[in-house]
Coordinates of C-alpha atoms and ligand atoms in Angstrom, one line a residue:
X534 CA -25.5 8.7 -36.0
X535 CA -22.8 10.4 -38.1
X536 CA -19.7 8.3 -37.6
X537 CA -16.3 9.6 -38.6
X538 CA -14.6 6.9 -40.6
X539 CA -11.0 6.2 -41.3
X540 CA -10.4 3.9 -44.2
X541 CA -7.9 3.1 -46.9
X542 CA -9.2 4.2 -50.3
X543 CA -8.5 2.2 -53.4
X544 CA -8.8 5.2 -55.7
X545 CA -8.7 8.9 -55.0
X546 CA -12.4 9.2 -55.7
X547 CA -15.0 9.0 -53.0
X548 CA -16.0 5.5 -52.1
X549 CA -18.9 4.6 -49.9
X550 CA -17.3 2.8 -47.0
X551 CA -20.4 0.8 -46.3
X552 CA -19.9 -1.1 -49.6
X553 CA -16.2 -1.5 -49.5
X554 CA -15.3 -3.3 -46.3
X555 CA -12.9 -5.6 -48.2
X556 CA -11.0 -2.6 -49.6
X557 CA -9.9 -1.6 -46.2
X558 CA -7.0 -4.0 -46.0
X559 CA -5.5 -3.4 -49.4
X560 CA -5.2 0.3 -49.9
X561 CA -2.6 2.8 -48.9
X562 CA -4.0 6.3 -48.3
X563 CA -5.9 7.1 -45.2
X564 CA -9.1 9.1 -45.7
X565 CA -11.3 10.6 -43.1
X566 CA -15.0 10.7 -44.1
X567 CA -18.2 11.7 -42.5
X568 CA -20.7 9.0 -43.1
X569 CA -24.4 9.3 -43.4
X570 CA -25.4 5.8 -42.4
X571 CA -25.6 4.1 -39.0
X572 CA -23.2 1.3 -38.4
X573 CA -23.9 0.5 -34.8
X574 CA -20.3 0.6 -33.7
X575 CA -21.3 2.3 -30.5
X576 CA -22.8 -1.1 -29.5
X577 CA -19.3 -2.8 -29.5
X578 CA -18.5 -1.8 -25.9
X579 CA -21.9 -3.1 -24.9
X580 CA -20.9 -6.5 -26.2
X581 CA -17.9 -6.5 -24.0
X582 CA -19.9 -5.4 -21.0
X583 CA -22.5 -8.1 -21.5
X584 CA -19.8 -10.8 -21.9
X585 CA -17.9 -9.6 -18.9
X586 CA -21.1 -9.7 -16.8
X587 CA -21.9 -13.2 -17.9
X588 CA -18.4 -14.4 -17.3
X589 CA -18.0 -12.6 -14.1
X590 CA -14.8 -11.0 -12.7
X591 CA -12.0 -12.4 -10.8
X592 CA -9.5 -10.7 -8.7
X593 CA -6.6 -12.1 -6.7
X594 CA -5.1 -10.2 -3.8
X595 CA -2.0 -11.1 -1.7
X596 CA -1.8 -9.5 1.7
X597 CA 1.7 -9.5 3.2
X598 CA 2.2 -8.2 6.7
X599 CA 3.1 -9.1 10.2
X600 CA 0.7 -11.2 12.4
X601 CA -2.2 -9.1 13.7
X602 CA -1.4 -6.0 11.6
X603 CA -5.0 -5.7 10.3
X604 CA -5.0 -7.7 7.0
X605 CA -8.3 -9.5 7.5
X606 CA -10.0 -6.4 8.9
X607 CA -9.0 -4.3 5.9
X608 CA -10.1 -7.0 3.4
X609 CA -13.5 -7.2 5.3
X610 CA -13.8 -3.4 5.2
X611 CA -12.9 -3.2 1.5
X612 CA -15.4 -5.7 0.4
X613 CA -18.0 -5.0 3.1
X614 CA -18.0 -8.6 4.2
X615 CA -17.4 -10.4 7.4
X616 CA -15.2 -13.2 6.7
X617 CA -14.8 -15.1 9.9
X618 CA -11.1 -15.7 10.5
X619 CA -9.4 -17.3 13.5
X620 CA -6.5 -15.2 14.7
X621 CA -3.0 -16.4 13.7
X622 CA -0.5 -17.4 16.3
X623 CA 2.9 -15.7 16.7
X624 CA 4.5 -19.1 17.2
X625 CA 4.5 -20.6 13.7
X626 CA 7.9 -22.2 13.0
X627 CA 7.8 -20.9 9.4
X628 CA 5.9 -18.5 7.1
X629 CA 2.8 -20.0 5.4
X630 CA 0.2 -18.7 3.0
X631 CA -3.5 -19.0 3.6
X632 CA -5.5 -19.1 0.4
X633 CA -9.3 -18.5 0.4
X634 CA -11.7 -17.9 -2.4
X635 CA -15.0 -16.1 -2.1
X636 CA -17.9 -15.7 -4.6
X637 CA -19.2 -12.2 -4.1
X638 CA -21.9 -10.3 -5.9
X639 CA -22.6 -6.6 -6.2
X640 CA -25.8 -5.6 -8.1
X641 CA -25.7 -8.7 -10.2
X642 CA -22.1 -8.4 -11.0
X643 CA -20.3 -11.6 -9.8
X644 CA -16.8 -11.3 -8.4
X645 CA -14.6 -14.3 -7.6
X646 CA -12.2 -12.9 -5.0
X647 CA -9.2 -14.9 -3.9
X648 CA -7.4 -13.6 -0.9
X649 CA -3.9 -15.0 0.0
X650 CA -2.6 -14.0 3.4
X651 CA 0.7 -14.5 5.0
X652 CA 0.8 -16.4 8.3
X653 CA 3.7 -16.2 10.7
X654 CA 5.3 -13.4 8.7
X655 CA 7.6 -11.1 10.8
X656 CA 7.8 -13.7 13.6
X657 CA 10.8 -15.5 12.2
X658 CA 14.5 -14.9 13.0
X659 CA 15.6 -15.9 9.5
X660 CA 14.5 -13.1 7.1
X661 CA 15.1 -15.1 3.9
X662 CA 12.9 -17.8 5.2
X663 CA 10.2 -15.1 5.7
X664 CA 10.0 -13.8 2.2
X665 CA 11.0 -17.0 0.2
X666 CA 7.6 -18.7 0.6
X667 CA 5.9 -15.5 -0.8
X668 CA 8.3 -15.5 -3.8
X669 CA 7.8 -19.2 -4.4
X670 CA 4.0 -18.8 -4.3
X671 CA 4.1 -16.0 -6.9
X672 CA 6.3 -18.1 -9.2
X673 CA 4.2 -21.2 -8.7
X674 CA 1.1 -19.4 -10.0
X675 CA 3.0 -18.2 -13.1
X676 CA 4.4 -21.6 -13.7
X677 CA 0.9 -23.2 -13.6
X678 CA -0.3 -20.7 -16.1
X679 CA 2.8 -21.3 -18.3
X680 CA 2.2 -25.0 -18.2
X681 CA -1.4 -24.5 -19.3
X682 CA -0.3 -22.2 -22.1
X683 CA 2.3 -24.8 -23.4
X684 CA -0.3 -27.6 -23.6
X685 CA -1.5 -28.6 -27.0
X686 CA -5.1 -28.7 -25.8
X687 CA -5.3 -25.5 -23.8
X688 CA -8.3 -24.3 -21.8
X689 CA -7.3 -20.8 -21.0
X690 CA -10.9 -19.5 -21.3
X691 CA -12.2 -21.4 -18.3
X692 CA -8.7 -21.7 -16.7
X693 CA -8.7 -20.9 -13.0
X694 CA -6.1 -18.1 -13.1
X695 CA -4.5 -17.8 -9.7
X696 CA -1.8 -15.3 -10.7
X697 CA -1.7 -12.5 -8.1
X698 CA -3.0 -9.2 -9.4
X699 CA -1.9 -7.0 -6.5
X700 CA 0.1 -7.3 -3.3
X701 CA -1.1 -5.1 -0.5
X702 CA 2.0 -4.7 1.6
X703 CA 1.2 -3.8 5.2
X704 CA 3.8 -1.6 6.9
X705 CA 3.7 -1.3 10.7
X706 CA 2.9 2.2 11.9
X707 CA 6.2 2.8 13.6
X708 CA 6.6 6.3 12.4
X709 CA 10.3 5.8 11.8
X710 CA 11.3 3.8 8.7
X711 CA 10.8 0.5 6.9
X712 CA 12.1 -2.6 8.6
X713 CA 14.9 -4.6 6.9
X714 CA 12.3 -7.4 6.3
X715 CA 10.0 -5.0 4.5
X716 CA 12.8 -3.9 2.2
X717 CA 14.1 -7.5 1.6
X718 CA 10.6 -8.8 0.8
X719 CA 9.6 -5.9 -1.5
X720 CA 12.9 -6.1 -3.3
X721 CA 12.4 -9.8 -4.0
X722 CA 8.8 -9.5 -5.2
X723 CA 8.6 -6.2 -7.0
X724 CA 9.3 -7.8 -10.4
X725 CA 6.7 -10.5 -9.8
X726 CA 3.7 -8.6 -8.6
X727 CA 2.1 -5.1 -8.4
X728 CA 3.0 -3.8 -4.9
X729 CA 0.7 -1.2 -3.2
X730 CA 2.3 -0.3 0.1
X731 CA 0.0 0.5 2.9
X732 CA 0.6 2.0 6.3
X733 CA -1.6 -0.3 8.5
X734 CA -3.4 1.0 11.5
X735 CA -2.7 4.5 10.5
X736 CA -4.9 5.8 13.3
X737 CA -1.8 5.2 15.5
X738 CA 0.0 8.1 14.0
X739 CA -0.6 11.9 14.1
X740 CA -1.1 13.8 10.9
X741 CA 2.3 15.3 10.9
X742 CA 4.0 12.0 11.9
X743 CA 2.1 10.3 9.1
X744 CA 3.3 12.8 6.4
X745 CA 6.9 12.4 7.6
X746 CA 6.6 8.6 7.7
X747 CA 5.2 8.5 4.2
X748 CA 8.0 10.5 2.7
X749 CA 10.6 8.5 4.7
X750 CA 9.1 5.3 3.2
X751 CA 9.0 6.6 -0.3
X752 CA 12.6 7.8 -0.2
X753 CA 13.7 4.4 1.2
X754 CA 11.9 2.6 -1.5
X755 CA 13.5 4.8 -4.2
X756 CA 17.0 4.5 -2.7
X757 CA 16.7 0.7 -2.6
X758 CA 15.5 0.6 -6.2
X759 CA 12.1 -1.0 -5.2
X760 CA 9.4 -0.6 -7.8
X761 CA 5.9 -0.2 -6.5
X762 CA 2.7 0.0 -8.7
X763 CA 2.4 3.4 -10.3
X764 CA -1.1 4.4 -11.3
X765 CA -0.9 5.1 -15.1
X766 CA -0.7 8.7 -16.2
X767 CA -1.0 8.2 -19.9
X768 CA -4.1 10.1 -20.7
X769 CA -4.5 13.7 -19.6
X770 CA -7.5 13.3 -17.3
X771 CA -6.2 10.2 -15.7
X772 CA -2.8 11.8 -15.3
X773 CA -4.2 14.6 -13.2
X774 CA -6.0 12.2 -10.9
X775 CA -3.2 9.7 -10.8
X776 CA -0.4 12.1 -10.1
X777 CA -2.2 13.1 -6.9
X778 CA -2.9 9.5 -6.1
X779 CA 0.7 8.5 -6.7
X780 CA 1.6 11.3 -4.4
X781 CA -0.5 9.8 -1.6
X782 CA 1.5 6.5 -1.6
X783 CA 1.9 4.6 0.7
X784 CA -1.8 4.8 1.6
X785 CA -2.5 5.3 5.2
X786 CA -5.4 2.9 6.0
X787 CA -7.6 2.1 8.8
X788 CA -9.9 -0.9 8.9
X789 CA -13.1 -1.5 10.9
X790 CA -16.3 -3.4 10.5
X791 CA -17.8 -1.5 13.5
X792 CA -20.8 0.8 12.9
X793 CA -20.5 4.0 14.9
X794 CA -23.0 6.8 15.4
X795 CA -21.8 10.2 14.2
X796 CA -24.5 12.8 14.6
X797 CA -27.6 11.1 13.1
X798 CA -25.7 8.8 10.8
X799 CA -24.2 5.5 11.3
X800 CA -20.7 5.3 9.8
X801 CA -18.0 2.7 9.7
X802 CA -15.3 3.7 12.1
X803 CA -13.3 3.2 15.2
X804 CA -14.6 4.7 18.4
X805 CA -12.0 6.1 20.8
X806 CA -12.5 7.9 24.1
X807 CA -11.6 11.2 22.4
X808 CA -13.7 10.7 19.3
X809 CA -14.5 8.7 16.2
X810 CA -12.2 7.9 13.3
X811 CA -14.4 7.4 10.2
X812 CA -12.9 4.9 7.9
X813 CA -14.7 6.4 4.8
X814 CA -13.8 10.0 5.6
X815 CA -11.0 11.1 3.3
X816 CA -9.8 13.6 5.9
X817 CA -9.2 10.7 8.3
X818 CA -7.4 8.2 6.2
X819 CA -6.8 7.0 2.6
X820 CA -9.1 4.0 2.8
X821 CA -11.6 5.4 0.2
X822 CA -8.8 6.2 -2.3
X823 CA -7.5 2.7 -2.0
X824 CA -10.9 1.1 -2.4
X825 CA -11.8 3.3 -5.4
X826 CA -8.5 2.5 -7.1
X827 CA -8.7 -1.2 -6.4
X828 CA -12.3 -1.8 -7.2
X829 CA -13.6 1.0 -9.4
X830 CA -10.8 2.5 -11.5
X831 CA -7.7 0.3 -11.7
X832 CA -8.6 -3.3 -11.3
X833 CA -8.2 -3.9 -15.0
X834 CA -4.8 -2.0 -15.1
X835 CA -3.6 -4.3 -12.3
X836 CA -4.6 -7.4 -14.1
X837 CA -3.2 -6.1 -17.3
X838 CA 0.1 -5.3 -15.8
X839 CA 0.2 -8.7 -14.2
X840 CA -0.2 -10.4 -17.5
X841 CA 1.8 -8.1 -19.8
X842 CA 4.7 -7.3 -17.5
X843 CA 5.2 -9.6 -14.6
X844 CA 4.0 -12.9 -16.3
X845 CA 5.8 -11.9 -19.5
X846 CA 9.0 -11.5 -17.6
X847 CA 8.6 -14.9 -15.8
X848 CA 7.7 -16.6 -19.1
X849 CA 10.6 -15.2 -21.1
X850 CA 13.2 -16.1 -18.5
X851 CA 11.7 -19.6 -18.0
X852 CA 11.7 -20.3 -21.8
X853 CA 15.3 -19.1 -22.0
X854 CA 16.2 -21.4 -19.1
X855 CA 14.6 -24.2 -21.2
X856 CA 16.9 -23.3 -24.1
X857 CA 14.5 -21.4 -26.3
X858 CA 15.7 -18.2 -28.1
X859 CA 14.1 -15.7 -30.5
X860 CA 17.3 -15.1 -32.4
X861 CA 20.3 -17.3 -33.2
X862 CA 24.0 -16.5 -32.6
X863 CA 24.0 -14.4 -35.8
X864 CA 21.2 -12.3 -34.4
X865 CA 18.8 -13.6 -37.1
X866 CA 15.3 -14.7 -36.0
X867 CA 15.1 -18.5 -35.5
X868 CA 12.0 -20.4 -36.4
X869 CA 10.4 -22.7 -33.8
X870 CA 10.7 -25.6 -36.3
X871 CA 14.5 -25.0 -36.7
X872 CA 15.0 -24.6 -32.9
X873 CA 13.0 -27.8 -32.3
X874 CA 15.1 -29.7 -34.9
X875 CA 18.3 -28.3 -33.5
X876 CA 17.3 -29.3 -29.9
X877 CA 16.3 -32.8 -31.2
X878 CA 19.7 -33.3 -32.9
X879 CA 21.5 -31.9 -29.8
X880 CA 19.5 -34.4 -27.6
X881 CA 20.2 -37.2 -30.0
X882 CA 24.0 -36.4 -30.1
X883 CA 24.0 -36.2 -26.3
X884 CA 22.3 -39.6 -26.0
X885 CA 24.9 -41.1 -28.4
X886 CA 27.7 -39.6 -26.5
X887 CA 26.3 -41.0 -23.2
X888 CA 25.8 -44.4 -24.8
X889 CA 29.4 -44.4 -26.1
X890 CA 30.7 -43.4 -22.6
X891 CA 28.7 -46.2 -21.0
X892 CA 30.0 -48.7 -23.5
X893 CA 33.6 -47.6 -22.9
X894 CA 33.1 -47.8 -19.1
X895 CA 31.6 -51.3 -19.5
X896 CA 34.4 -52.5 -21.6
X897 CA 37.0 -51.1 -19.3
X898 CA 35.3 -52.8 -16.3
X899 CA 35.1 -56.1 -18.2
X900 CA 38.8 -55.9 -19.0
X901 CA 39.6 -55.1 -15.4
X902 CA 37.5 -58.1 -14.2
X903 CA 39.2 -60.4 -16.7
X904 CA 42.6 -59.4 -15.5
X905 CA 41.5 -59.9 -11.9
X906 CA 40.2 -63.4 -12.8
X907 CA 43.4 -64.2 -14.7
X908 CA 45.5 -63.2 -11.8
X909 CA 43.4 -65.2 -9.4
X910 CA 43.5 -68.2 -11.7
X911 CA 47.3 -67.9 -11.9
X912 CA 47.7 -67.7 -8.2
X913 CA 45.4 -70.7 -7.7
X914 CA 47.4 -72.8 -10.2
X915 CA 50.7 -71.9 -8.4
X916 CA 49.2 -72.8 -5.0
X917 CA 47.9 -76.1 -6.5
X918 CA 51.3 -76.9 -8.1
X919 CA 53.1 -76.0 -4.9
X920 CA 50.9 -78.4 -2.9
X921 CA 51.6 -81.2 -5.4
X922 CA 55.3 -80.6 -5.3
X923 CA 55.2 -80.6 -1.5
X924 CA 53.4 -84.0 -1.5
X925 CA 55.9 -85.4 -4.0
X926 CA 59.0 -84.2 -2.1
X927 CA 58.0 -84.5 1.4
X928 CA 55.3 -87.1 1.2
X929 CA 52.2 -85.5 2.5
Ligands
GTP1534 N1 -6.2 0.6 15.7 C1 -6.5 -0.2 14.7 N2 -6.7 -1.5 15.0 C2 -7.0 -2.3 13.9 C3 -7.0 -1.8 12.6 N3 -7.3 -2.9 11.8 C4 -7.4 -4.0 12.6 N4 -7.2 -3.6 13.8 C5 -7.3 -4.5 15.0 O1 -6.1 -5.3 15.0 C6 -6.4 -6.7 15.5 C7 -5.9 -7.7 14.4 O2 -6.6 -7.5 13.2 P1 -6.7 -8.6 12.1 O3 -7.4 -8.0 11.0 O4 -7.2 -9.9 12.7 O5 -5.2 -8.7 11.7 P2 -4.5 -9.8 10.7 O6 -3.3 -9.2 10.2 O7 -5.5 -10.4 9.8 O8 -4.2 -10.9 11.8 P3 -3.7 -12.5 11.6 O9 -4.4 -13.0 10.4 O10 -4.0 -13.1 12.9 O11 -2.2 -12.3 11.3 C8 -7.9 -6.7 15.7 O12 -8.1 -6.5 17.1 C9 -8.4 -5.5 14.9 O13 -9.6 -4.9 15.5 C10 -6.8 -0.5 12.4 O14 -6.8 0.0 11.3 N5 -6.5 0.3 13.5

């Protein structure tokens, strides 16, 4: 293999890069050379692939949507599994979250899938009480990761990372607009998780209604300043694909585990008196697009964004809450050691202040008690004297 090498040359003359690895760090000019030798760099990605296969993959999905909107059916259809689920009731007194983890395998590639599903969502009168458990759950997973990170002995390599990588938000196929609960929930979670909005049970809408509904939803999201996950468009090839994908949002999905006969083939679909809706037919719904993006092309982007954007945001605000800062009042960087020392002194001073206050209060109360005792003593003496005088003058 003739590899093209970029390296920093110590002198202007030609230097064989194979013998000068250590020179790379110290020199200033960048040279581009065609090498004759084989360095085996092309195997580096293989190392990553092997390690990933050994370690396995994990993916955490949050499904938010009204009771019976099709959350379980869609997850089953996405992963081609039949996870037996009992139907949730419409009469829960509050919103809960059901967490289940499954160990899946596809051609020797293990995937640990965690599915978190809302229960009782959309059945509550109080809207804040509907979305707050979702917000709290997302924060709790970030907090658990932060606590692990802050430990002296961390075990992040085999840490069971439960941070949510994607939220599939199920919108009811009303054909009108988003409900106020949809807006409130998405507004409160969009800085905590990657949201992919879905029009659930999209087979309930005609093609033209669906298009109108999609554009209504997108304009409502924009006008309410709600950020949904944007598929990256940073390299040219991906940009072309992803621009069209971003244009498809919110995805219109249909779920079904039923096998239906179409011609001579068995396909996954929903059988109606007037025909068959094929789940995996891109002319019928966006299910295949969603599955490809989630499982084939963008799983790593979703995980990456969770760590670098959402978790980072949580971490920085939490550390600021705890009183940590990167810069001092003079905008100069502050070292951790200095900050720790300052915090320690501040804490010490506060302890002293509180001790002093306690002492003062104690002294004050002792004085008050002494005065009370003195008054009581004086009164007792007067009473005693009065009774003696009474006996002396009036004789008992
Ligand atoms: N027409 C239509 N029906 C669907 C679709 N997906 C699911 N259903 C049906 O809707 C009903 C509820 O589906 P589930 O997947 O259990 O819904 P869920 O949101 O998980 O329900 P809970 O967990 O009980 O809240 C079932 O009868 C499904 O067959 C769909 O895309 N289109």
